[in-house]
PDB file of C-alpha atoms and ligand atoms in Angstrom:
ATOM      1  CA  MET A   1      -5.471  25.207  10.096  1.00 62.00           C
ATOM      2  CA  SER A   2      -2.826  21.766  11.051  1.00 84.00           C
ATOM      3  CA  ALA A   3      -1.863  20.319   7.756  1.00 95.00           C
ATOM      4  CA  SER A   4      -4.225  16.963   7.583  1.00 98.00           C
ATOM      5  CA  PRO A   5      -2.640  13.594   8.395  1.00 98.00           C
ATOM      6  CA  ILE A   6      -1.516  10.934   5.600  1.00 99.00           C
ATOM      7  CA  LEU A   7      -2.979   7.452   6.264  1.00 99.00           C
ATOM      8  CA  ILE A   8      -0.605   4.704   5.222  1.00 99.00           C
ATOM      9  CA  THR A   9      -2.017   1.183   5.783  1.00 99.00           C
ATOM     10  CA  GLY A  10       0.298  -1.633   6.882  1.00 98.00           C
ATOM     11  CA  GLY A  11       3.458   1.159   7.365  1.00 98.00           C
ATOM     12  CA  ALA A  12       4.957  -0.887  10.429  1.00 98.00           C
ATOM     13  CA  GLN A  13       7.666  -2.257   8.171  1.00 98.00           C
ATOM     14  CA  ARG A  14       9.974  -1.957   4.896  1.00 98.00           C
ATOM     15  CA  LEU A  15       8.054   0.213   2.030  1.00 98.00           C
ATOM     16  CA  GLY A  16       5.202   1.362   4.115  1.00 98.00           C
ATOM     17  CA  ARG A  17       7.629   2.069   7.015  1.00 98.00           C
ATOM     18  CA  HIS A  18      10.183   3.946   5.129  1.00 98.00           C
ATOM     19  CA  CYS A  19       7.988   6.148   3.270  1.00 98.00           C
ATOM     20  CA  ALA A  20       5.851   6.855   6.851  1.00 98.00           C
ATOM     21  CA  GLU A  21       9.226   8.222   7.719  1.00 98.00           C
ATOM     22  CA  ARG A  22      10.104  10.207   4.678  1.00 98.00           C
ATOM     23  CA  LEU A  23       6.522  11.668   4.810  1.00 98.00           C
ATOM     24  CA  VAL A  24       7.568  12.715   8.437  1.00 98.00           C
ATOM     25  CA  GLU A  25      10.909  14.299   7.294  1.00 98.00           C
ATOM     26  CA  ASP A  26       8.846  16.595   4.530  1.00 98.00           C
ATOM     27  CA  GLY A  27       6.818  17.915   7.351  1.00 97.00           C
ATOM     28  CA  HIS A  28       3.618  15.641   6.960  1.00 98.00           C
ATOM     29  CA  PRO A  29       1.787  14.085  10.038  1.00 98.00           C
ATOM     30  CA  VAL A  30       1.372  10.430   9.540  1.00 98.00           C
ATOM     31  CA  ILE A  31      -1.120   7.593  10.582  1.00 99.00           C
ATOM     32  CA  ILE A  32      -0.257   4.052   9.897  1.00 99.00           C
ATOM     33  CA  SER A  33      -2.212   0.803  10.589  1.00 99.00           C
ATOM     34  CA  TYR A  34       0.004  -1.811  12.039  1.00 98.00           C
ATOM     35  CA  ARG A  35      -1.410  -5.583  12.840  1.00 98.00           C
ATOM     36  CA  ARG A  36       1.647  -7.149  14.956  1.00 97.00           C
ATOM     37  CA  GLU A  37       3.201  -5.294  17.887  1.00 97.00           C
ATOM     38  CA  ARG A  38       6.770  -4.823  17.597  1.00 96.00           C
ATOM     39  CA  PRO A  39       9.736  -2.288  19.105  1.00 96.00           C
ATOM     40  CA  GLU A  40       9.917  -0.184  15.710  1.00 95.00           C
ATOM     41  CA  LEU A  41       6.650   0.793  16.123  1.00 98.00           C
ATOM     42  CA  GLU A  42       7.578   2.816  19.596  1.00 97.00           C
ATOM     43  CA  ALA A  43      10.661   4.528  17.602  1.00 97.00           C
ATOM     44  CA  MET A  44       7.905   5.219  14.944  1.00 98.00           C
ATOM     45  CA  ARG A  45       5.434   7.006  17.785  1.00 98.00           C
ATOM     46  CA  ARG A  46       8.319   8.644  19.443  1.00 98.00           C
ATOM     47  CA  ARG A  47       8.973  10.829  15.944  1.00 97.00           C
ATOM     48  CA  GLY A  48       5.371  11.544  16.029  1.00 98.00           C
ATOM     49  CA  ILE A  49       3.738   8.701  14.139  1.00 98.00           C
ATOM     50  CA  VAL A  50       0.202   7.367  14.976  1.00 98.00           C
ATOM     51  CA  ALA A  51       0.065   3.894  14.997  1.00 98.00           C
ATOM     52  CA  LEU A  52      -3.357   2.360  14.765  1.00 98.00           C
ATOM     53  CA  TYR A  53      -4.684  -1.638  14.897  1.00 98.00           C
ATOM     54  CA  ALA A  54      -5.817  -2.949  11.977  1.00 98.00           C
ATOM     55  CA  ASP A  55      -6.726  -6.941  10.644  1.00 98.00           C
ATOM     56  CA  PHE A  56      -8.439  -6.296   7.262  1.00 98.00           C
ATOM     57  CA  SER A  57      -8.612 -10.392   7.459  1.00 98.00           C
ATOM     58  CA  SER A  58     -12.616  -9.847   7.775  1.00 98.00           C
ATOM     59  CA  GLU A  59     -15.239  -7.349   6.976  1.00 98.00           C
ATOM     60  CA  ALA A  60     -15.506  -6.128  11.036  1.00 98.00           C
ATOM     61  CA  GLY A  61     -12.018  -5.771  11.211  1.00 98.00           C
ATOM     62  CA  ILE A  62     -11.770  -3.478   8.697  1.00 99.00           C
ATOM     63  CA  LEU A  63     -15.061  -1.718  10.025  1.00 99.00           C
ATOM     64  CA  ASP A  64     -13.061  -1.763  13.315  1.00 98.00           C
ATOM     65  CA  PHE A  65     -10.366   0.012  11.497  1.00 99.00           C
ATOM     66  CA  ILE A  66     -11.996   2.388   9.642  1.00 99.00           C
ATOM     67  CA  ALA A  67     -13.896   3.295  13.045  1.00 98.00           C
ATOM     68  CA  ARG A  68     -10.694   4.054  15.145  1.00 98.00           C
ATOM     69  CA  LEU A  69      -9.871   5.990  12.522  1.00 98.00           C
ATOM     70  CA  LYS A  70     -12.322   8.646  12.355  1.00 98.00           C
ATOM     71  CA  ASP A  71     -12.240   8.587  16.238  1.00 98.00           C
ATOM     72  CA  GLU A  72      -8.080   9.331  15.159  1.00 98.00           C
ATOM     73  CA  THR A  73      -8.464  12.545  12.586  1.00 98.00           C
ATOM     74  CA  GLN A  74     -11.532  14.656  10.887  1.00 98.00           C
ATOM     75  CA  SER A  75      -9.835  15.089   7.987  1.00 98.00           C
ATOM     76  CA  LEU A  76      -6.771  13.404   5.690  1.00 98.00           C
ATOM     77  CA  ARG A  77      -4.301  14.728   2.995  1.00 98.00           C
ATOM     78  CA  ALA A  78      -3.712  10.977   1.626  1.00 99.00           C
ATOM     79  CA  ILE A  79      -4.597   7.202   1.669  1.00 99.00           C
ATOM     80  CA  VAL A  80      -1.973   5.124   0.425  1.00 99.00           C
ATOM     81  CA  HIS A  81      -3.043   1.144   0.596  1.00 99.00           C
ATOM     82  CA  ASN A  82       0.356  -0.196   1.303  1.00 99.00           C
ATOM     83  CA  ALA A  83      -1.084  -3.499   3.637  1.00 99.00           C
ATOM     84  CA  SER A  84      -0.510  -6.386   1.770  1.00 98.00           C
ATOM     85  CA  ASP A  85       0.308 -10.022   2.326  1.00 98.00           C
ATOM     86  CA  TRP A  86       2.335 -12.370  -0.328  1.00 97.00           C
ATOM     87  CA  THR A  87       1.407 -15.296   0.358  1.00 95.00           C
ATOM     88  CA  PRO A  88       2.292 -18.403  -2.426  1.00 97.00           C
ATOM     89  CA  ASP A  89      -0.473 -20.331  -3.576  1.00 98.00           C
ATOM     90  CA  ARG A  90      -1.320 -23.769  -1.470  1.00 97.00           C
ATOM     91  CA  GLN A  91      -3.019 -26.516  -2.878  1.00 92.00           C
ATOM     92  CA  GLY A  92      -5.887 -28.569  -0.663  1.00 92.00           C
ATOM     93  CA  ASP A  93      -8.192 -27.245   2.123  1.00 93.00           C
ATOM     94  CA  GLU A  94      -6.135 -23.853   2.231  1.00 94.00           C
ATOM     95  CA  ALA A  95      -6.782 -22.404  -1.070  1.00 97.00           C
ATOM     96  CA  GLY A  96      -9.907 -20.944  -0.517  1.00 97.00           C
ATOM     97  CA  ALA A  97      -9.203 -18.825   2.931  1.00 97.00           C
ATOM     98  CA  ASP A  98      -5.902 -17.695   1.206  1.00 98.00           C
ATOM     99  CA  PHE A  99      -7.799 -16.691  -1.438  1.00 98.00           C
ATOM    100  CA  GLU A 100     -10.644 -14.582   0.840  1.00 98.00           C
ATOM    101  CA  ARG A 101      -7.567 -13.596   2.887  1.00 98.00           C
ATOM    102  CA  LEU A 102      -5.796 -11.535   0.202  1.00 98.00           C
ATOM    103  CA  PHE A 103      -9.537 -10.612  -1.045  1.00 98.00           C
ATOM    104  CA  ARG A 104     -10.210  -9.036   2.069  1.00 98.00           C
ATOM    105  CA  VAL A 105      -6.579  -7.326   2.237  1.00 99.00           C
ATOM    106  CA  HIS A 106      -5.944  -6.646  -1.261  1.00 99.00           C
ATOM    107  CA  MET A 107      -9.548  -5.235  -2.338  1.00 99.00           C
ATOM    108  CA  GLN A 108     -12.229  -5.211   0.422  1.00 99.00           C
ATOM    109  CA  ALA A 109      -9.875  -3.151   3.014  1.00 99.00           C
ATOM    110  CA  PRO A 110      -9.265  -0.238   0.002  1.00 99.00           C
ATOM    111  CA  TYR A 111     -12.801  -0.664  -1.003  1.00 99.00           C
ATOM    112  CA  LEU A 112     -14.293   0.099   2.281  1.00 99.00           C
ATOM    113  CA  ILE A 113     -11.617   3.155   3.485  1.00 99.00           C
ATOM    114  CA  ASN A 114     -11.548   4.592   0.144  1.00 99.00           C
ATOM    115  CA  LEU A 115     -15.890   4.746   0.483  1.00 99.00           C
ATOM    116  CA  HIS A 116     -15.843   5.528   4.194  1.00 98.00           C
ATOM    117  CA  GLY A 117     -12.565   7.994   3.697  1.00 98.00           C
ATOM    118  CA  ARG A 118     -14.110  10.238   1.337  1.00 98.00           C
ATOM    119  CA  GLU A 119     -15.472  12.402   3.592  1.00 98.00           C
ATOM    120  CA  LEU A 120     -12.397  12.707   5.383  1.00 98.00           C
ATOM    121  CA  LEU A 121      -9.918  13.360   2.189  1.00 98.00           C
ATOM    122  CA  GLU A 122     -12.420  16.383   1.068  1.00 98.00           C
ATOM    123  CA  ALA A 123     -12.351  17.845   4.993  1.00 98.00           C
ATOM    124  CA  CYS A 124      -8.886  18.440   3.957  1.00 98.00           C
ATOM    125  CA  GLY A 125      -8.045  21.963   3.680  1.00 97.00           C
ATOM    126  CA  GLU A 126      -5.590  21.276   1.168  1.00 96.00           C
ATOM    127  CA  PRO A 127      -5.814  21.688  -2.359  1.00 95.00           C
ATOM    128  CA  GLN A 128      -4.461  17.919  -3.334  1.00 98.00           C
ATOM    129  CA  ARG A 129      -6.059  15.109  -1.753  1.00 98.00           C
ATOM    130  CA  ASP A 130      -4.943  12.026  -2.674  1.00 99.00           C
ATOM    131  CA  ILE A 131      -5.281   7.899  -2.590  1.00 99.00           C
ATOM    132  CA  VAL A 132      -2.374   5.831  -3.765  1.00 99.00           C
ATOM    133  CA  HIS A 133      -3.249   2.058  -4.267  1.00 99.00           C
ATOM    134  CA  MET A 134      -0.070   0.216  -4.159  1.00 99.00           C
ATOM    135  CA  THR A 135      -0.468  -2.909  -6.565  1.00 99.00           C
ATOM    136  CA  ASP A 136       2.472  -4.916  -8.039  1.00 98.00           C
ATOM    137  CA  TYR A 137       3.834  -5.484 -11.859  1.00 98.00           C
ATOM    138  CA  VAL A 138       2.372  -8.993 -11.950  1.00 98.00           C
ATOM    139  CA  VAL A 139      -1.099  -7.323 -12.398  1.00 98.00           C
ATOM    140  CA  GLN A 140      -0.003  -7.552 -16.182  1.00 97.00           C
ATOM    141  CA  LYS A 141       1.276 -11.051 -16.502  1.00 96.00           C
ATOM    142  CA  GLY A 142       0.321 -13.214 -13.450  1.00 98.00           C
ATOM    143  CA  SER A 143       2.182 -15.177 -11.824  1.00 98.00           C
ATOM    144  CA  LYS A 144       2.308 -19.305 -11.425  1.00 97.00           C
ATOM    145  CA  GLN A 145       3.335 -19.166  -7.466  1.00 97.00           C
ATOM    146  CA  HIS A 146       1.319 -16.188  -6.573  1.00 98.00           C
ATOM    147  CA  ALA A 147      -2.223 -16.238  -8.599  1.00 98.00           C
ATOM    148  CA  ALA A 148      -4.131 -15.388  -5.730  1.00 98.00           C
ATOM    149  CA  TYR A 149      -2.062 -12.469  -4.734  1.00 98.00           C
ATOM    150  CA  ALA A 150      -2.052 -11.421  -8.732  1.00 98.00           C
ATOM    151  CA  ALA A 151      -5.754 -11.274  -9.267  1.00 98.00           C
ATOM    152  CA  THR A 152      -6.638  -9.891  -5.755  1.00 99.00           C
ATOM    153  CA  LYS A 153      -3.916  -6.791  -6.936  1.00 99.00           C
ATOM    154  CA  ALA A 154      -5.556  -6.913 -10.077  1.00 99.00           C
ATOM    155  CA  GLY A 155      -8.887  -6.342  -8.498  1.00 99.00           C
ATOM    156  CA  LEU A 156      -7.171  -3.171  -6.639  1.00 99.00           C
ATOM    157  CA  ALA A 157      -5.399  -1.722 -10.144  1.00 99.00           C
ATOM    158  CA  ASN A 158      -8.993  -1.875 -11.138  1.00 99.00           C
ATOM    159  CA  LEU A 159     -10.233   0.021  -8.604  1.00 99.00           C
ATOM    160  CA  THR A 160      -8.000   2.707  -9.051  1.00 99.00           C
ATOM    161  CA  LEU A 161      -9.815   3.420 -12.407  1.00 99.00           C
ATOM    162  CA  SER A 162     -13.223   3.162 -10.393  1.00 99.00           C
ATOM    163  CA  PHE A 163     -12.376   5.405  -7.594  1.00 99.00           C
ATOM    164  CA  ALA A 164     -10.586   7.977 -10.019  1.00 99.00           C
ATOM    165  CA  ALA A 165     -13.757   8.351 -12.015  1.00 98.00           C
ATOM    166  CA  MET A 166     -15.872   8.547  -8.979  1.00 98.00           C
ATOM    167  CA  TYR A 167     -14.125  11.175  -6.898  1.00 98.00           C
ATOM    168  CA  ALA A 168     -12.479  13.355  -9.768  1.00 98.00           C
ATOM    169  CA  PRO A 169     -12.003  16.185  -9.560  1.00 98.00           C
ATOM    170  CA  ALA A 170     -11.703  16.546  -5.302  1.00 98.00           C
ATOM    171  CA  ILE A 171      -9.461  13.780  -5.079  1.00 98.00           C
ATOM    172  CA  GLN A 172      -7.369  11.797  -7.304  1.00 99.00           C
ATOM    173  CA  VAL A 173      -6.491   8.231  -7.218  1.00 99.00           C
ATOM    174  CA  ASN A 174      -3.254   6.814  -8.587  1.00 99.00           C
ATOM    175  CA  ALA A 175      -1.485   3.308  -8.219  1.00 99.00           C
ATOM    176  CA  ILE A 176       2.088   2.271  -8.022  1.00 99.00           C
ATOM    177  CA  ALA A 177       3.332  -1.001  -9.340  1.00 98.00           C
ATOM    178  CA  PRO A 178       6.614  -2.190  -8.221  1.00 98.00           C
ATOM    179  CA  ALA A 179       8.561  -5.028  -9.469  1.00 97.00           C
ATOM    180  CA  LEU A 180      10.970  -6.220  -6.941  1.00 96.00           C
ATOM    181  CA  ILE A 181      12.353  -3.475  -4.150  1.00 98.00           C
ATOM    182  CA  MET A 182      13.194  -4.918  -1.414  1.00 97.00           C
ATOM    183  CA  LEU A 183      14.020  -8.743  -0.371  1.00 96.00           C
ATOM    184  CA  GLY A 184      12.334 -10.919   2.299  1.00 95.00           C
ATOM    185  CA  ALA A 185      14.749 -11.841   5.409  1.00 94.00           C
ATOM    186  CA  ASP A 186      14.569 -15.159   4.425  1.00 95.00           C
ATOM    187  CA  ASP A 187      15.600 -14.343   0.653  1.00 95.00           C
ATOM    188  CA  ASP A 188      19.209 -15.953  -0.190  1.00 96.00           C
ATOM    189  CA  GLN A 189      21.712 -15.062  -2.431  1.00 96.00           C
ATOM    190  CA  ALA A 190      20.464 -18.102  -5.397  1.00 96.00           C
ATOM    191  CA  TYR A 191      16.896 -16.067  -4.773  1.00 95.00           C
ATOM    192  CA  ALA A 192      18.231 -12.610  -4.917  1.00 95.00           C
ATOM    193  CA  GLU A 193      20.509 -13.111  -8.002  1.00 96.00           C
ATOM    194  CA  GLN A 194      17.470 -14.890  -9.826  1.00 95.00           C
ATOM    195  CA  ALA A 195      14.972 -12.239  -8.848  1.00 94.00           C
ATOM    196  CA  ARG A 196      17.744  -9.359  -9.733  1.00 95.00           C
ATOM    197  CA  ALA A 197      17.882 -10.975 -13.628  1.00 95.00           C
ATOM    198  CA  LYS A 198      14.075 -10.465 -13.745  1.00 93.00           C
ATOM    199  CA  SER A 199      14.229  -6.933 -15.074  1.00 94.00           C
ATOM    200  CA  VAL A 200      16.647  -5.297 -17.232  1.00 96.00           C
ATOM    201  CA  MET A 201      18.070  -2.878 -14.717  1.00 97.00           C
ATOM    202  CA  GLY A 202      18.880  -6.319 -12.437  1.00 96.00           C
ATOM    203  CA  MET A 203      19.320  -4.721  -9.236  1.00 96.00           C
ATOM    204  CA  VAL A 204      17.153  -4.502  -5.851  1.00 96.00           C
ATOM    205  CA  PRO A 205      16.766  -0.703  -5.444  1.00 97.00           C
ATOM    206  CA  GLY A 206      15.621  -0.424  -1.843  1.00 98.00           C
ATOM    207  CA  PRO A 207      12.553   1.722  -0.544  1.00 98.00           C
ATOM    208  CA  GLY A 208      13.818   5.041  -2.083  1.00 98.00           C
ATOM    209  CA  VAL A 209      12.139   4.127  -5.440  1.00 98.00           C
ATOM    210  CA  VAL A 210       9.137   3.813  -3.983  1.00 98.00           C
ATOM    211  CA  TYR A 211       8.671   6.710  -1.805  1.00 98.00           C
ATOM    212  CA  GLN A 212       9.823   9.112  -5.022  1.00 98.00           C
ATOM    213  CA  SER A 213       6.996   7.540  -7.308  1.00 98.00           C
ATOM    214  CA  LEU A 214       4.915   8.415  -4.140  1.00 98.00           C
ATOM    215  CA  ARG A 215       6.052  11.762  -3.911  1.00 98.00           C
ATOM    216  CA  TYR A 216       5.762  12.574  -7.467  1.00 98.00           C
ATOM    217  CA  LEU A 217       1.719  11.383  -6.746  1.00 98.00           C
ATOM    218  CA  LEU A 218       1.445  13.814  -4.307  1.00 98.00           C
ATOM    219  CA  ASP A 219       2.542  16.870  -5.701  1.00 98.00           C
ATOM    220  CA  ASN A 220       1.029  16.843  -9.250  1.00 98.00           C
ATOM    221  CA  ARG A 221      -2.583  18.082  -9.320  1.00 98.00           C
ATOM    222  CA  TYR A 222      -3.121  16.676 -12.919  1.00 98.00           C
ATOM    223  CA  VAL A 223      -2.286  13.119 -12.347  1.00 98.00           C
ATOM    224  CA  THR A 224      -5.294  10.350 -11.754  1.00 99.00           C
ATOM    225  CA  GLY A 225      -6.665   7.079 -12.967  1.00 98.00           C
ATOM    226  CA  ILE A 226      -3.039   5.773 -13.725  1.00 98.00           C
ATOM    227  CA  THR A 227      -0.574   3.072 -12.281  1.00 98.00           C
ATOM    228  CA  LEU A 228       3.247   4.302 -11.988  1.00 98.00           C
ATOM    229  CA  PRO A 229       5.694   1.435 -13.028  1.00 98.00           C
ATOM    230  CA  VAL A 230       8.040   1.356 -10.678  1.00 98.00           C
ATOM    231  CA  ASP A 231       9.964  -2.394 -12.001  1.00 98.00           C
ATOM    232  CA  GLY A 232      13.326  -1.774 -13.341  1.00 97.00           C
ATOM    233  CA  GLY A 233      12.038  -2.923 -16.946  1.00 97.00           C
ATOM    234  CA  ARG A 234      10.343  -5.894 -16.068  1.00 96.00           C
ATOM    235  CA  HIS A 235       8.074  -6.157 -19.122  1.00 94.00           C
ATOM    236  CA  LEU A 236      11.673  -5.443 -21.128  1.00 95.00           C
ATOM    237  CA  ARG A 237      12.971  -9.269 -20.516  1.00 90.00           C
TER     238      ARG A 237
HETATM  239  N1  NDP B   1       8.902  -5.945  -1.529  1.00 65.33           N
HETATM  240  C1  NDP B   1       8.787  -5.739  -2.713  1.00 65.33           C
HETATM  241  O1  NDP B   1       9.356  -5.471  -3.746  1.00 65.33           O
HETATM  242  C2  NDP B   1       7.562  -5.419  -3.236  1.00 65.33           C
HETATM  243  C3  NDP B   1       6.175  -5.382  -2.493  1.00 65.33           C
HETATM  244  N2  NDP B   1       4.840  -4.291  -3.611  1.00 65.33           N
HETATM  245  C4  NDP B   1       3.877  -4.241  -2.957  1.00 65.33           C
HETATM  246  O2  NDP B   1       4.501  -2.842  -1.634  1.00 65.33           O
HETATM  247  C5  NDP B   1       3.596  -2.865  -1.094  1.00 65.33           C
HETATM  248  C6  NDP B   1       4.840  -2.957   0.522  1.00 65.33           C
HETATM  249  O3  NDP B   1       5.432  -3.832   0.358  1.00 65.33           O
HETATM  250  P1  NDP B   1       6.172  -4.837   1.513  1.00 65.33           P
HETATM  251  O4  NDP B   1       6.657  -3.252   2.455  1.00 65.33           O
HETATM  252  O5  NDP B   1       6.846  -5.754   1.193  1.00 65.33           O
HETATM  253  O6  NDP B   1       4.788  -5.287   2.239  1.00 65.33           O
HETATM  254  P2  NDP B   1       4.454  -6.222   3.370  1.00 65.33           P
HETATM  255  O7  NDP B   1       5.078  -7.581   2.889  1.00 65.33           O
HETATM  256  O8  NDP B   1       6.029  -6.098   4.219  1.00 65.33           O
HETATM  257  O9  NDP B   1       3.560  -5.986   4.243  1.00 65.33           O
HETATM  258  C7  NDP B   1       3.647  -4.806   4.753  1.00 65.33           C
HETATM  259  C8  NDP B   1       2.349  -4.590   5.805  1.00 65.33           C
HETATM  260  O10 NDP B   1       0.922  -5.495   5.495  1.00 65.33           O
HETATM  261  C9  NDP B   1       0.209  -5.856   6.493  1.00 65.33           C
HETATM  262  N3  NDP B   1      -0.430  -6.447   6.593  1.00 65.33           N
HETATM  263  C10 NDP B   1      -0.529  -7.837   6.399  1.00 65.33           C
HETATM  264  N4  NDP B   1      -1.610  -8.754   5.931  1.00 65.33           N
HETATM  265  C11 NDP B   1      -2.730  -7.690   6.642  1.00 65.33           C
HETATM  266  C12 NDP B   1      -3.706  -8.081   7.109  1.00 65.33           C
HETATM  267  N5  NDP B   1      -4.738  -9.026   7.079  1.00 65.33           N
HETATM  268  N6  NDP B   1      -4.160  -6.697   7.990  1.00 65.33           N
HETATM  269  C13 NDP B   1      -3.796  -5.568   8.070  1.00 65.33           C
HETATM  270  N7  NDP B   1      -2.453  -5.625   7.702  1.00 65.33           N
HETATM  271  C14 NDP B   1      -1.818  -6.386   6.552  1.00 65.33           C
HETATM  272  C15 NDP B   1       1.661  -6.574   7.449  1.00 65.33           C
HETATM  273  O11 NDP B   1       1.343  -5.709   9.196  1.00 65.33           O
HETATM  274  P3  NDP B   1       2.453  -6.607  10.501  1.00 65.33           P
HETATM  275  O12 NDP B   1       3.419  -6.578   9.908  1.00 65.33           O
HETATM  276  O13 NDP B   1       1.737  -5.575  11.353  1.00 65.33           O
HETATM  277  O14 NDP B   1       1.463  -7.833  10.320  1.00 65.33           O
HETATM  278  C16 NDP B   1       3.053  -5.738   7.195  1.00 65.33           C
HETATM  279  O15 NDP B   1       3.557  -5.143   8.043  1.00 65.33           O
HETATM  280  C17 NDP B   1       2.859  -3.714  -0.798  1.00 65.33           C
HETATM  281  O16 NDP B   1       1.685  -3.721  -1.225  1.00 65.33           O
HETATM  282  C18 NDP B   1       3.470  -5.086  -2.174  1.00 65.33           C
HETATM  283  O17 NDP B   1       2.358  -5.815  -2.248  1.00 65.33           O
HETATM  284  C19 NDP B   1       4.895  -4.835  -5.020  1.00 65.33           C
HETATM  285  C20 NDP B   1       5.798  -5.480  -5.317  1.00 65.33           C
HETATM  286  C21 NDP B   1       6.843  -5.408  -5.102  1.00 65.33           C
HETATM  287  N1  LIG B   2       3.584  -7.976   0.448  1.00 65.33           N
HETATM  288  C1  LIG B   2       4.015  -8.090  -0.380  1.00 65.33           C
HETATM  289  N2  LIG B   2       4.129  -7.829  -1.584  1.00 65.33           N
HETATM  290  C2  LIG B   2       5.269  -8.201  -2.489  1.00 65.33           C
HETATM  291  C3  LIG B   2       6.475  -8.570  -1.845  1.00 65.33           C
HETATM  292  C4  LIG B   2       6.757  -8.268  -0.328  1.00 65.33           C
HETATM  293  O1  LIG B   2       7.412  -8.597   0.127  1.00 65.33           O
HETATM  294  N3  LIG B   2       4.754  -8.277   0.006  1.00 65.33           N
HETATM  295  N4  LIG B   2       7.782  -8.659  -2.251  1.00 65.33           N
HETATM  296  C5  LIG B   2       7.572  -9.411  -4.040  1.00 65.33           C
HETATM  297  C6  LIG B   2       8.394  -9.421  -4.299  1.00 65.33           C
HETATM  298  O2  LIG B   2       9.768  -8.631  -4.413  1.00 65.33           O
HETATM  299  C7  LIG B   2       8.509  -9.720  -6.105  1.00 65.33           C
HETATM  300  O3  LIG B   2       8.296  -8.414  -6.665  1.00 65.33           O
HETATM  301  C8  LIG B   2       9.624 -10.413  -6.270  1.00 65.33           C
HETATM  302  O4  LIG B   2       9.654 -10.482  -7.931  1.00 65.33           O
HETATM  303  C9  LIG B   2       6.312  -8.667  -4.619  1.00 65.33           C
HETATM  304  N5  LIG B   2       5.219  -8.720  -3.734  1.00 65.33           N
END
């Protein structure tokens, strides 16, 4: 029986792409979701990564993706909820729509994909099956500029506990809570210095530290219902 694939949502760039490519190198079949087509996807497809379109900004879009996923595979080794929108808070008319969009991508999509994905994970012939939620250090302390983002990530963090209890022992459910891992393309030197200074490690580590954390969860049969911080000691500042 061939190995069951690992699904990474939002896997076409940055942390998700890094983890998808590392998983392929480690011998796992990988499915990613993407929202915007781009040249990098061709390179990923050439490596055997299956890319499925997904727009999680509506319930219909989430359910459309789930139908595509079920057409693509009859089993899954793991689901990594990586798709995310780091939109800063806006005042005025956009505030409500922003909050709803972040609720859908950070909470409703993982919730519905976990509910529908249970049968796919349980059809996996391997001894371990995992769900991993990508949350954020700011779940612990909130954010003055990203309150809607932090609140919806906090909801995802709480879903980790509920699904871990619901799905044990067949499926392990955990979270990874990064702080600064990668800078954005538009971040200038001043921002980079300010962001580095937020943690006692004072560095921008890059996506490898997230893959190490994902690898730990995928390889450990006795861990469920936890959040693994990967934050450079952000809480010590
Ligand atoms: N980068 C960092 O330093 C940190 C990251 N994290 C978390 O780690 C994870 C990965 O971070 P990073 O790689 O920077 O993430 P990105 O900001 O690059 O987002 C990942 C992907 O999410 C997809 N996405 C966003 N909104 C939607 C939507 N409505 N429907 C479907 N897909 C959507 C995008 O797809 P597309 O591009 O195809 O539109 C994007 O490629 C995220 O969950 C993030 O919150 C937490 C703390 C720090
Ligand atoms: N979806 C995303 N979430 C987050 C990002 C990002 O680029 N995309 N970036 C951060 C920052 O690195 C922040 O941790 C710096 O303090 C947080 N979340």
